[in-house]
Coordinates of C-alpha atoms and ligand atoms in Angstrom, one line a residue:
X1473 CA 87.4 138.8 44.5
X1474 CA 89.5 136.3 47.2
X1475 CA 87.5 138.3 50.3
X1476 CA 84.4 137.6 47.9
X1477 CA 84.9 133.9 48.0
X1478 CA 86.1 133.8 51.4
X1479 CA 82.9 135.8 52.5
X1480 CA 80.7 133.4 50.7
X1481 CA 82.0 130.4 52.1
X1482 CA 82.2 132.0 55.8
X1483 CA 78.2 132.4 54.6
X1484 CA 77.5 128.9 54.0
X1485 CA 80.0 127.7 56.9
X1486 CA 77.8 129.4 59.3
X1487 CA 74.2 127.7 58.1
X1488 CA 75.9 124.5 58.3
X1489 CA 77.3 125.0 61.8
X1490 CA 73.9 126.0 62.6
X1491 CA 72.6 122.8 61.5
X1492 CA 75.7 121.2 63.4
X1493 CA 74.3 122.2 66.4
X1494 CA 70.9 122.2 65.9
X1495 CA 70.1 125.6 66.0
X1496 CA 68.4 125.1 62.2
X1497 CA 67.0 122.2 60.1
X1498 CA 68.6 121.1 57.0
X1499 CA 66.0 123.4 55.2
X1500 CA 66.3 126.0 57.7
X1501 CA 70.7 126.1 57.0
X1502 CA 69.9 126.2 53.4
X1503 CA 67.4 129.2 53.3
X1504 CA 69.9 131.0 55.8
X1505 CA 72.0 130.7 53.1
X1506 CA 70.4 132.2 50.7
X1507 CA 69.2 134.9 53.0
X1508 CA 72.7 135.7 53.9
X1509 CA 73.8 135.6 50.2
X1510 CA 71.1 138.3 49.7
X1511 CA 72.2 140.5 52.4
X1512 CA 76.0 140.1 51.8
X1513 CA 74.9 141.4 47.7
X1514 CA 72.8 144.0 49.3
X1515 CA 74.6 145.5 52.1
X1516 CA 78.2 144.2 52.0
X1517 CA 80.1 143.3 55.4
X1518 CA 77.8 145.3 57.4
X1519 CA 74.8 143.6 56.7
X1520 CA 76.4 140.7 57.7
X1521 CA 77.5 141.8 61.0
X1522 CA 74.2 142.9 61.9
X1523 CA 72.3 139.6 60.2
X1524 CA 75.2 138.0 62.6
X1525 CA 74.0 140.4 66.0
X1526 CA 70.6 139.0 65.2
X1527 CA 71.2 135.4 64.9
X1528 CA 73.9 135.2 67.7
X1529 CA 71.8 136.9 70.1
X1530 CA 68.1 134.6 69.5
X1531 CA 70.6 131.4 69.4
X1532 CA 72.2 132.7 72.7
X1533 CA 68.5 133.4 74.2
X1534 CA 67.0 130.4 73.1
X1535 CA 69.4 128.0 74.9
X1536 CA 69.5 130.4 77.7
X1537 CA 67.8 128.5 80.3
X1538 CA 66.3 126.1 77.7
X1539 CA 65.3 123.0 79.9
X1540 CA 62.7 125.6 81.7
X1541 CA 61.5 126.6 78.2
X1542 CA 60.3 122.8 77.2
X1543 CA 56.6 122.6 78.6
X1544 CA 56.4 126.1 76.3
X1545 CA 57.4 123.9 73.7
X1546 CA 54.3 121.6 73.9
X1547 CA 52.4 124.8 73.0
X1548 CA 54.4 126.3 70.5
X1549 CA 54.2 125.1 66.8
X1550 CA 57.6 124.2 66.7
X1551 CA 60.7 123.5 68.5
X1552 CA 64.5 125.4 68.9
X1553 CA 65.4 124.3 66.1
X1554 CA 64.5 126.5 63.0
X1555 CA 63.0 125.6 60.0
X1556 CA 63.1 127.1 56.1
X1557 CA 59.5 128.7 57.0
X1558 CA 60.4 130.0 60.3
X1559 CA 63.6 131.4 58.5
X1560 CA 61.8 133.1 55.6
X1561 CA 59.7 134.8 58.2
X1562 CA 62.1 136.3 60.2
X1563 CA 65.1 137.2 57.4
X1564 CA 63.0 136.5 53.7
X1565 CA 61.1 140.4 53.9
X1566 CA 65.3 141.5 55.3
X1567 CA 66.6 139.6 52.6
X1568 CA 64.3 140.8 49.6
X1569 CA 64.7 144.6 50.8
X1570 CA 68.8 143.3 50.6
X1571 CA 68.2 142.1 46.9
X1572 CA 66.3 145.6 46.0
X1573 CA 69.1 147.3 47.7
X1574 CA 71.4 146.1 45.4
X1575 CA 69.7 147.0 42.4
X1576 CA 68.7 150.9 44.0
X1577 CA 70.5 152.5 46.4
X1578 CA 67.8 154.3 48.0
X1579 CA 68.0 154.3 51.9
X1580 CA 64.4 153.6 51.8
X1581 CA 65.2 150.1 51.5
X1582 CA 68.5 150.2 54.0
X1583 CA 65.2 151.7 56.3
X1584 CA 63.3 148.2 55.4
X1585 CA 66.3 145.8 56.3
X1586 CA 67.0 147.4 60.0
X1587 CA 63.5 147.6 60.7
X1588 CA 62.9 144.0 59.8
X1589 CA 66.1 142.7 61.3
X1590 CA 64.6 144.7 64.1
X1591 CA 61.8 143.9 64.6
X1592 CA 62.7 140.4 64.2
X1593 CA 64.9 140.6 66.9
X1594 CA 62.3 142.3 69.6
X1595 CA 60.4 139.5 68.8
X1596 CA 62.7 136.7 69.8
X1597 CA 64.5 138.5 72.7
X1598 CA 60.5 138.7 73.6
X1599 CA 59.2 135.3 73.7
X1600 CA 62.7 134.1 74.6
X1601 CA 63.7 136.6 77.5
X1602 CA 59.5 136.7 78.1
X1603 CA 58.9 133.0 78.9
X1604 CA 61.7 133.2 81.9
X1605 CA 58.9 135.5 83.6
X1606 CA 58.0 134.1 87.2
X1607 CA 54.7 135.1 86.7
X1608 CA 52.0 134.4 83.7
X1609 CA 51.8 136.5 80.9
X1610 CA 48.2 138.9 80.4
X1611 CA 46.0 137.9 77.4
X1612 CA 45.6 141.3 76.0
X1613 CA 42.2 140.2 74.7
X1614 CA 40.9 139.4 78.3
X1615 CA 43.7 141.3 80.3
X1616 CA 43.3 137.5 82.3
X1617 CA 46.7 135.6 83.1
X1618 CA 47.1 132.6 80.7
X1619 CA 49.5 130.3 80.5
X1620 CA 53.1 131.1 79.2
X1621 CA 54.1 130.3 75.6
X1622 CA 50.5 131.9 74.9
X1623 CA 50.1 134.1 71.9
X1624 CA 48.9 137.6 72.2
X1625 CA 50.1 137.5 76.0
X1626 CA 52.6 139.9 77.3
X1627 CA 54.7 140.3 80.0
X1628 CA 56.6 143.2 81.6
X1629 CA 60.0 141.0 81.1
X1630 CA 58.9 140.0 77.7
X1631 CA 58.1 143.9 77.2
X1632 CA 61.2 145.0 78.5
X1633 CA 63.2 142.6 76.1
X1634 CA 61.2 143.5 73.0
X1635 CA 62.8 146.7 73.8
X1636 CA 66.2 146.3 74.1
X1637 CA 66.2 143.7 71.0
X1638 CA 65.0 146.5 68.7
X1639 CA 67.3 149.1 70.7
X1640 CA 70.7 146.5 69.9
X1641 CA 70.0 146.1 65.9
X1642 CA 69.3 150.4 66.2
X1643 CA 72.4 150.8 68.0
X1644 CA 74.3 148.1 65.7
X1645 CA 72.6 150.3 62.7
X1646 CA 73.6 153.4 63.9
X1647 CA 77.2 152.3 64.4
X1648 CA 77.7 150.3 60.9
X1649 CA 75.5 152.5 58.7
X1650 CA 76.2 156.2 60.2
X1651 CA 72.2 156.4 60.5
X1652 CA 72.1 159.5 62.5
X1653 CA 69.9 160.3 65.6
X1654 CA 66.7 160.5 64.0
X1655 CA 66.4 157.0 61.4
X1656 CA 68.6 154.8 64.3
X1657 CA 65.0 156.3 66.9
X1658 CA 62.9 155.0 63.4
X1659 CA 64.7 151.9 63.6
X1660 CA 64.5 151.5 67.2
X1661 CA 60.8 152.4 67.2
X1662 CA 59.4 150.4 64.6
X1663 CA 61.5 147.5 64.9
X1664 CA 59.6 147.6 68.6
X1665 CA 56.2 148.6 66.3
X1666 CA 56.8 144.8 65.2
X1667 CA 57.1 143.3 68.1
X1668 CA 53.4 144.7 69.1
X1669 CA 52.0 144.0 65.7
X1670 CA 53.1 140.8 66.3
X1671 CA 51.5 140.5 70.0
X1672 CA 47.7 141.9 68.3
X1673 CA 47.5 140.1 64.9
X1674 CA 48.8 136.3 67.8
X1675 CA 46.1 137.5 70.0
X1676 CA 43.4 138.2 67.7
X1677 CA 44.1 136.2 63.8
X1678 CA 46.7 133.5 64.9
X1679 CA 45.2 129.7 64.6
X1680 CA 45.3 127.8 67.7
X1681 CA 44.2 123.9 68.0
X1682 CA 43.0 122.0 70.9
X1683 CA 44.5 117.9 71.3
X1684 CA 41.9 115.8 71.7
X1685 CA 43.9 113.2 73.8
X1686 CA 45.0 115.0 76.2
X1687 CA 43.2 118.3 76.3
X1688 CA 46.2 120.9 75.6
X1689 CA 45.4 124.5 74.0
X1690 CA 48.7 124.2 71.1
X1691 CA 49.6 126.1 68.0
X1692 CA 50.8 122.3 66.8
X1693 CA 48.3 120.8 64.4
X1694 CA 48.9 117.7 65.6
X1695 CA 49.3 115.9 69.2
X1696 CA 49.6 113.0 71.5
X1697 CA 50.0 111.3 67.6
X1698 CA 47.0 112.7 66.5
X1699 CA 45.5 115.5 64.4
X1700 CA 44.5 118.5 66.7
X1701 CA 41.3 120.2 66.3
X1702 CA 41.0 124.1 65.3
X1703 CA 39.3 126.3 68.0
X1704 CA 40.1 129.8 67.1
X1705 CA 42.2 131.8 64.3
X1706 CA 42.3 132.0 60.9
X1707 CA 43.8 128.9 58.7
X1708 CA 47.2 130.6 57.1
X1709 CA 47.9 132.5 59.8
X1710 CA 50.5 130.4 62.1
X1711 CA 53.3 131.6 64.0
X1712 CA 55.4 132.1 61.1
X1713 CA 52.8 133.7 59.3
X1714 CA 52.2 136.4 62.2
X1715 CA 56.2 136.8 62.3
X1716 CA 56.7 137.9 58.7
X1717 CA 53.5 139.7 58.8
X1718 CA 54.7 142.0 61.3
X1719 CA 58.0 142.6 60.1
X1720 CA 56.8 143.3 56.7
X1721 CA 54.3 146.0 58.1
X1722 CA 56.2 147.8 60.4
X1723 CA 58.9 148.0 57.3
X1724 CA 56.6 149.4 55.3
X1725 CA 55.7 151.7 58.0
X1726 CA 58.8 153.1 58.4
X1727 CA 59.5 153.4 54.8
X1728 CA 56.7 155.8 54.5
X1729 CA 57.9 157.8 57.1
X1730 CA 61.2 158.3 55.6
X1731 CA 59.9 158.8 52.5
X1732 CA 57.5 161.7 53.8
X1733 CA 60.6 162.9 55.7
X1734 CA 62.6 163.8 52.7
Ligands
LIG3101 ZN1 47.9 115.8 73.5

């Protein structure tokens, strides 16, 4: 009960040092919260470690070289600092398979979590190792260099990262949760499965606007203080959209492998 309590409030210490410094919004601490709360009821310690490996390691790449990073900030949607929607679409599809976990004890759903933890992490390390690249990013639409910060784009740093993101929460997985050889190569897989989801549905669904002021391509809707106009991509589908989108699938991919495995 006392390492209950102490866990809990080690929980909510965390979000609020993340707001401290920045790293999350007042929103964003609060639905960390919750999403650690979930995983802690879900998967104990463990999950906590690894929901820890995750968020340690995007925080640490995300200030890693940050002051290079800004004129990618003029295109993305949002800044560094993470709010309750970009949250819910990197931990809330980890969180709910945390909640089912707790009530079924399948490892179906043990399956879900590391894959979305995974692939969550691919995707960071990605854009976050990625943008560092000395040269542009290819449009996989075109195969035409674009401008970094560009969705759909890869790189073969950014490739390289969205590998080795997935492979650390596989490795972590393996280590905590006695996985074996063949779910931690599932988990490592389709953790980098997300990633690439990610990559098509930003290059071919994801909304991008144009600023009327001042001519910039941006996934913000708005610009130089004014509205920014729509010039391709579907209306829901923003950056956060595309990020729980392609955790959720590549979950749900992996859960039907293991299920056809048994
Ligand atoms: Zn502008």
């Amino acid at each position: 009960m006392i390492v209950t309590i102490i866990i809990v409030i080690f929980i909510l210490l965390g979000s609020a040092s993340g707001y401290q410094s920045k790293s999350l919004t007042r929103s964003g601490a609060l639905a960390a919260s919750i999403v650690g709360l979930a995983v802690y009821l879900g998967f104990g310690i463990n999950g906590l470690y690894l929901l820890g490996a995750f968020f340690a390691s995007s925080t640490f790449w995300s200030k890693y070289k940050s002051s290079s990073k800004y004129i990618i900030e003029e295109k993305l949607a949002k800044g560094a600092t993470r709010d309750w929607r970009q949250v819910a679409a990197n931990g809330g599809a980890a969180g709910l398979f945390s909640i089912i976990h707790y009530f079924n004890h399948d490892m179906i759903w043990l399956i879900g979590f590391l894959v979305c933890l995974a692939s969550a992490n691919s995707d960071t390390w990605a854009s976050e190792i990625g943008s560092l690249s000395k040269q542009d990013p290819l449009y996989i639409r075109t195969f035409k260099r674009v401008e970094k910060g560009t969705s759909g784009a890869i790189s073969f740093l950014g490739s390289a990262a969205s590998l080795a993101g997935s492979f650390l929460i596989s490795i972590i997985g393996f280590w905590l949760f006695d996985l074996g050889l063949f779910f931690t190569c599932l988990v490592f897989l389709f953790g980098y499965l997300g990633n690439v989801i990610d990559t098509l549905i930003g290059a071919f669904y994801q909304q991008l606007y144009v600023c009327g002021q001042c001519g910039i391509e941006t996934e913000k809707k708005s610009h130089c203080q004014m509205p920014t106009a729509r010039i391709k991509g579907m209306v829901f589908v923003d950056n956060d959209m595309v990020n729980f989108l392609s955790g959720f699938l590549a979950s749900v991919f992996a859960i039907i492998i293991t299920i056809l495995n048994n």
